[in-house]
mmCIF file of C-alpha atoms in Angstrom:
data_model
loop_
_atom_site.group_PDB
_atom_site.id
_atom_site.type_symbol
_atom_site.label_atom_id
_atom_site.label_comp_id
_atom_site.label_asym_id
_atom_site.label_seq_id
_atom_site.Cartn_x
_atom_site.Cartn_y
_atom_site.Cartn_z
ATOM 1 C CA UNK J 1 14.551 -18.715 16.483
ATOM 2 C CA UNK J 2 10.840 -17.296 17.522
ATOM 3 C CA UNK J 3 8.174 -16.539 15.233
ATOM 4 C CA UNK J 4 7.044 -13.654 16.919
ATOM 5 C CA UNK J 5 3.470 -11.522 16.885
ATOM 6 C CA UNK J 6 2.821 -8.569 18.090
ATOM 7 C CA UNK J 7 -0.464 -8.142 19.412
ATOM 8 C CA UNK J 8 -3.161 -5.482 18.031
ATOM 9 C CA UNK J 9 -6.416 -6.928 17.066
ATOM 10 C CA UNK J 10 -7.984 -5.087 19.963
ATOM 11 C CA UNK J 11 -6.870 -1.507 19.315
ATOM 12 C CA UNK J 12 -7.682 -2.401 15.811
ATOM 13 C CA UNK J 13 -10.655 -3.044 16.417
ATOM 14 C CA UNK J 14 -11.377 -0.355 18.926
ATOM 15 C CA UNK J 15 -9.966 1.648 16.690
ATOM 16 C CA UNK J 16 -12.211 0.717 13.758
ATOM 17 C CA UNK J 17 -15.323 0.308 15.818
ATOM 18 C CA UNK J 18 -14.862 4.392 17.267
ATOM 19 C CA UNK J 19 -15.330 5.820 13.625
ATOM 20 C CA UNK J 20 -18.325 3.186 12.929
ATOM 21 C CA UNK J 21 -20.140 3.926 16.155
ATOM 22 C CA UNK J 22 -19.137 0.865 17.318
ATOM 23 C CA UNK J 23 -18.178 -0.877 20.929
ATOM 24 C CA UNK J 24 -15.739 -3.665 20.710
ATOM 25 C CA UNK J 25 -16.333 -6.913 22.967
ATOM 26 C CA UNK J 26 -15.273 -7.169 26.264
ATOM 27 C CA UNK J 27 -11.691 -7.672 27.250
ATOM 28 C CA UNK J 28 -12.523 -11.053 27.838
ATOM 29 C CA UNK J 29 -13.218 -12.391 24.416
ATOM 30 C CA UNK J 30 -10.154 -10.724 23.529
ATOM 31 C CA UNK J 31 -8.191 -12.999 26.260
ATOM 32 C CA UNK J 32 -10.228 -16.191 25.051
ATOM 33 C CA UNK J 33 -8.976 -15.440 21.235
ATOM 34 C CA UNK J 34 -5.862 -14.975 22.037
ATOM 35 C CA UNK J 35 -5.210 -17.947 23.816
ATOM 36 C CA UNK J 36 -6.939 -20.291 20.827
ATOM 37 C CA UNK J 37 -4.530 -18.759 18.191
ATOM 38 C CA UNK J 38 -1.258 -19.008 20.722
ATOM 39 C CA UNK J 39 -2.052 -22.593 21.128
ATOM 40 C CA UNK J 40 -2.843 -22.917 16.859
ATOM 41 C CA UNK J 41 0.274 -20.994 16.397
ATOM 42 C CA UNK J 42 2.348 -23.052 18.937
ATOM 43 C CA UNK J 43 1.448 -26.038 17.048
ATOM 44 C CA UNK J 44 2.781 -24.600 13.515
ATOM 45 C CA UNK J 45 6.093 -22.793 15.084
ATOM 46 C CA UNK J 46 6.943 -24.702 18.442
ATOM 47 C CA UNK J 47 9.119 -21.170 19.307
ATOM 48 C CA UNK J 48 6.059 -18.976 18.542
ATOM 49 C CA UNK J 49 5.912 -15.814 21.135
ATOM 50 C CA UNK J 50 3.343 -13.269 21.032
ATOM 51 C CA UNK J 51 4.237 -9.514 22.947
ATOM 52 C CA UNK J 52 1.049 -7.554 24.508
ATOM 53 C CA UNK J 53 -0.826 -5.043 23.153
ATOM 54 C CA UNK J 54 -0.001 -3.664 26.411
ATOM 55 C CA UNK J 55 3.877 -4.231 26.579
ATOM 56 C CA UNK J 56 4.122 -2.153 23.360
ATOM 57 C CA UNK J 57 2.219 0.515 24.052
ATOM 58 C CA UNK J 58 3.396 1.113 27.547
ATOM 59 C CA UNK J 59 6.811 0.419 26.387
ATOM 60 C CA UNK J 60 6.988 2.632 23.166
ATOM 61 C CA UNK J 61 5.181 5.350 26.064
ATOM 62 C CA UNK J 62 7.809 5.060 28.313
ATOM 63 C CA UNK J 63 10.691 5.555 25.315
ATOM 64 C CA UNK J 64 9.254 8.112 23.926
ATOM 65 C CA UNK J 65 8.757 9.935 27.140
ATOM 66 C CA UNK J 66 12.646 9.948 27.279
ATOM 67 C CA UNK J 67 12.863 12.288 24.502
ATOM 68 C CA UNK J 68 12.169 15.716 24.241
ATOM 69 C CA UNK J 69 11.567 15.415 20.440
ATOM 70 C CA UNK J 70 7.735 15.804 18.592
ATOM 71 C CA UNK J 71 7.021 12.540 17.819
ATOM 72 C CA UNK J 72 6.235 11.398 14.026
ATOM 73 C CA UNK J 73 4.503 7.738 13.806
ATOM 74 C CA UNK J 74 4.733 5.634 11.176
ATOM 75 C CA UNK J 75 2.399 3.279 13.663
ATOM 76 C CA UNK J 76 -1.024 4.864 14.362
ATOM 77 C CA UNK J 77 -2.235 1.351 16.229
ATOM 78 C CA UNK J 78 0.101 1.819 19.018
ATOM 79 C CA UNK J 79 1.108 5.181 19.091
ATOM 80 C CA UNK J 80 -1.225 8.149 17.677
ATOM 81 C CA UNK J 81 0.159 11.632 16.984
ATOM 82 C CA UNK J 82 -0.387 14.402 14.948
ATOM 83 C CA UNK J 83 1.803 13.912 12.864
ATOM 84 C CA UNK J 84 2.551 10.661 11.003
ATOM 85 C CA UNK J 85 3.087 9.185 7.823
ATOM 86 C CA UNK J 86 0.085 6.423 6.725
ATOM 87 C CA UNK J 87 2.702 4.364 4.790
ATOM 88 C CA UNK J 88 4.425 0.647 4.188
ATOM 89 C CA UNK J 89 6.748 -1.076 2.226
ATOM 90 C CA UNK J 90 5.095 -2.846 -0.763
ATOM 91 C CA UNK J 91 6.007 -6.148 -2.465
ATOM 92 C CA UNK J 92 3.981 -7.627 -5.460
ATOM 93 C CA UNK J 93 2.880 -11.201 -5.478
ATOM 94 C CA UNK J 94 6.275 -12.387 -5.827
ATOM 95 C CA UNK J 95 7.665 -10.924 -3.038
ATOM 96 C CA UNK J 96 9.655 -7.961 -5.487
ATOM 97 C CA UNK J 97 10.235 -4.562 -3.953
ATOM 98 C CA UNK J 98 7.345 -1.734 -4.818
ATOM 99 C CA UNK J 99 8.435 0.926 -2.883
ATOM 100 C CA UNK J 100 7.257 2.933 -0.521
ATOM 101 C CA UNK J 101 3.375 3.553 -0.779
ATOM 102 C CA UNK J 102 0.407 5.240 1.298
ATOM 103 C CA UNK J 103 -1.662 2.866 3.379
ATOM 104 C CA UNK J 104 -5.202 1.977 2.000
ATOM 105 C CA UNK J 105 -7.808 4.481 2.854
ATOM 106 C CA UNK J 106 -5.152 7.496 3.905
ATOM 107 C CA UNK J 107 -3.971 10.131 1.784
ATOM 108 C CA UNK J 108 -1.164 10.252 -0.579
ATOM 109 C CA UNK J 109 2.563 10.363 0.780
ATOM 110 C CA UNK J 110 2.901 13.651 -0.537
ATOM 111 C CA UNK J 111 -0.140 15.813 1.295
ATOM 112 C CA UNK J 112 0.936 13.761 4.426
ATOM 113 C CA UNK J 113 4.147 15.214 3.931
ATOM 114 C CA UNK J 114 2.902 18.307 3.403
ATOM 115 C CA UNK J 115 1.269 18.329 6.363
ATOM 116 C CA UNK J 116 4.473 17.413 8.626
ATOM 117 C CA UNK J 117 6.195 20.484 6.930
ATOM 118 C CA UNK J 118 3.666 23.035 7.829
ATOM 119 C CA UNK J 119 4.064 21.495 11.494
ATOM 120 C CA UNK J 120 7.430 23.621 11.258
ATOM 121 C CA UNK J 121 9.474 20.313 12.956
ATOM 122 C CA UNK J 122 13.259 20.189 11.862
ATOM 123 C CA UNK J 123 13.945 17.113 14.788
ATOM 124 C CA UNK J 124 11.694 14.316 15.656
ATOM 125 C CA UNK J 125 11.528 10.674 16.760
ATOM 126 C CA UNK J 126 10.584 8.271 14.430
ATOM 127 C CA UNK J 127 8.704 5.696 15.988
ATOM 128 C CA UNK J 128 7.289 2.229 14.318
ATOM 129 C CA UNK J 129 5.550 -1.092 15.782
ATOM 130 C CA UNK J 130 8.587 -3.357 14.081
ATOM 131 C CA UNK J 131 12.191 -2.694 12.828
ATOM 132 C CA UNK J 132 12.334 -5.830 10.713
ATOM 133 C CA UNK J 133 15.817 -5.465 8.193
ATOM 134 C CA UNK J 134 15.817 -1.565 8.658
ATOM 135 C CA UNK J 135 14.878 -0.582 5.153
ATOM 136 C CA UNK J 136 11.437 1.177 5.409
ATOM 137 C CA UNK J 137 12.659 3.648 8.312
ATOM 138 C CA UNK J 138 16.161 4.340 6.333
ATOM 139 C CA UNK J 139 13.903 5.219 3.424
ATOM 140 C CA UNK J 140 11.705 7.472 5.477
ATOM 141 C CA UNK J 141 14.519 9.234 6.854
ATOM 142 C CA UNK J 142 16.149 10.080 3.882
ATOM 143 C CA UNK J 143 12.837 11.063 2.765
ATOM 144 C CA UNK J 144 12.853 13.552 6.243
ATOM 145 C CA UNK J 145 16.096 14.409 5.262
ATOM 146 C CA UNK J 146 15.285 15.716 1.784
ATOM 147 C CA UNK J 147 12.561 18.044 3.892
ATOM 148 C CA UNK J 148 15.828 19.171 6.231
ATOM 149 C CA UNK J 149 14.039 17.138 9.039
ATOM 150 C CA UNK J 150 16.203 15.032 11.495
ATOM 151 C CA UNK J 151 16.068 12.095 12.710
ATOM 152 C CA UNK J 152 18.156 11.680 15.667
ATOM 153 C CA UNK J 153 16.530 9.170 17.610
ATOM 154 C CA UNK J 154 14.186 5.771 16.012
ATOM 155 C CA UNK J 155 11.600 3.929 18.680
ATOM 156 C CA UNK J 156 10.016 0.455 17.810
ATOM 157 C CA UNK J 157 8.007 -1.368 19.555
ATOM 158 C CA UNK J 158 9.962 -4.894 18.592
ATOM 159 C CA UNK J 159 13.490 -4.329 16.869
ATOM 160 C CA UNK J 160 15.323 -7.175 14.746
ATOM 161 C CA UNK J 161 19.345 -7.702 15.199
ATOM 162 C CA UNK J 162 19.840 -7.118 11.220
ATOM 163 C CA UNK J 163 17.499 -3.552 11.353
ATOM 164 C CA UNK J 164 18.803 -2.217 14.294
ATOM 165 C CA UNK J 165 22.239 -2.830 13.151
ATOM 166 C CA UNK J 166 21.568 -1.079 10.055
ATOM 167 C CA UNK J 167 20.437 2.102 11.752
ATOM 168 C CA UNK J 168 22.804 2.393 14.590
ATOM 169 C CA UNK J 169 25.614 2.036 12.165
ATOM 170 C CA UNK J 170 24.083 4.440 10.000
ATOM 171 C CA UNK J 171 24.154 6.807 12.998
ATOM 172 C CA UNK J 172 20.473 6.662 14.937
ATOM 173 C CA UNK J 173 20.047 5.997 18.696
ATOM 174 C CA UNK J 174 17.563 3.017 17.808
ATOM 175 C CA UNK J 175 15.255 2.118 21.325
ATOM 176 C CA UNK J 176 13.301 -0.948 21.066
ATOM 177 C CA UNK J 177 10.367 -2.241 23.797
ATOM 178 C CA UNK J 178 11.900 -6.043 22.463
ATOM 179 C CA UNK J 179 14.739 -7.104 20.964
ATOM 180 C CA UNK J 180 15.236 -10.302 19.059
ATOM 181 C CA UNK J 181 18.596 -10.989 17.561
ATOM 182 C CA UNK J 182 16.702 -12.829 14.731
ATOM 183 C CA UNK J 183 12.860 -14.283 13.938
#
């Protein structure tokens, strides 16, 4: 079973860096770094794998292209939109379920919200970096659902048997850059 990373430090940190006045070191450092904590990694989980930067943003492009729906990310490192929801899953210390809760530094879940229904959607793709068990994108669509929003279609840019499962039998055309049965 892989342990599996996705890779972002670099849009991250170009991301970061663009509303500090920053520039971010050169592709090359990047490369360097990456290669150091594989090799770390590999020596803590023999099966770890680690998916590009640019295999899930190309491939969450190229899926999303293949809808004709506005797109509403729950992932603004890979995929930025106008509209999105700034939000995660919370657990305490002891690993208990908190909820659903804005991410640090954005605004609350219900002006974001707000904002999506004075957008005027009623259809979109939902589209997230990782479909782990499933439970954070059921939640936001029932959330969605509440606002008479559908959700016909989910994207992810790495999708987990026991998640995708969950949506497809829940109805939702789930698309995934990588699939792993289980991590």
């Amino acid at each position: 079973m892989p342990y599996v990373v996705s890779q972002d430090v670099a849009l991250l940190l170009g991301l970061w860096a663009k509303t500090r006045g920053f520039q971010i070191p050169s592709p090359v450092f990047f490369e360097g770094w990456r290669e150091e904590f594989a090799l770390f990694m590999k020596g803590v989980f023999p099966s770890f794998l680690s998916v590009s930067e640019e295999e899930m943003r190309g491939g969450l492009s190229i899926l999303l292209m293949e809808t004709d729906l506005p797109i509403l990310s729950l992932d603004g490192v890979y995929v930025q939109t106008d509209l999105s929801l700034e939000l995660a899953r919370q657990v305490d210390r002891k690993g208990k379920d908190c909820g659903i809760r804005h991410r640090p530094g954005t605004a609350s879940i219900l002006h974001q919200v707000r904002k999506i229904q004075r957008s005027g959607v009623r259809e979109v793709v939902l589209v997230d970096d990782v479909i782990f068990s499933g439970t954070l994108i059921e939640r936001v669509c029932r959330l969605l659902g509440d606002l008479k929003i559908c959700v016909p279609v989910v994207c992810a840019g790495v999708g987990i048997g026991e998640g995708i499962e969950k949506l497809t039998g829940q109805g939702f055309d789930v698309r995934c850059v990588r699939i792993f049965e289980k991590v």
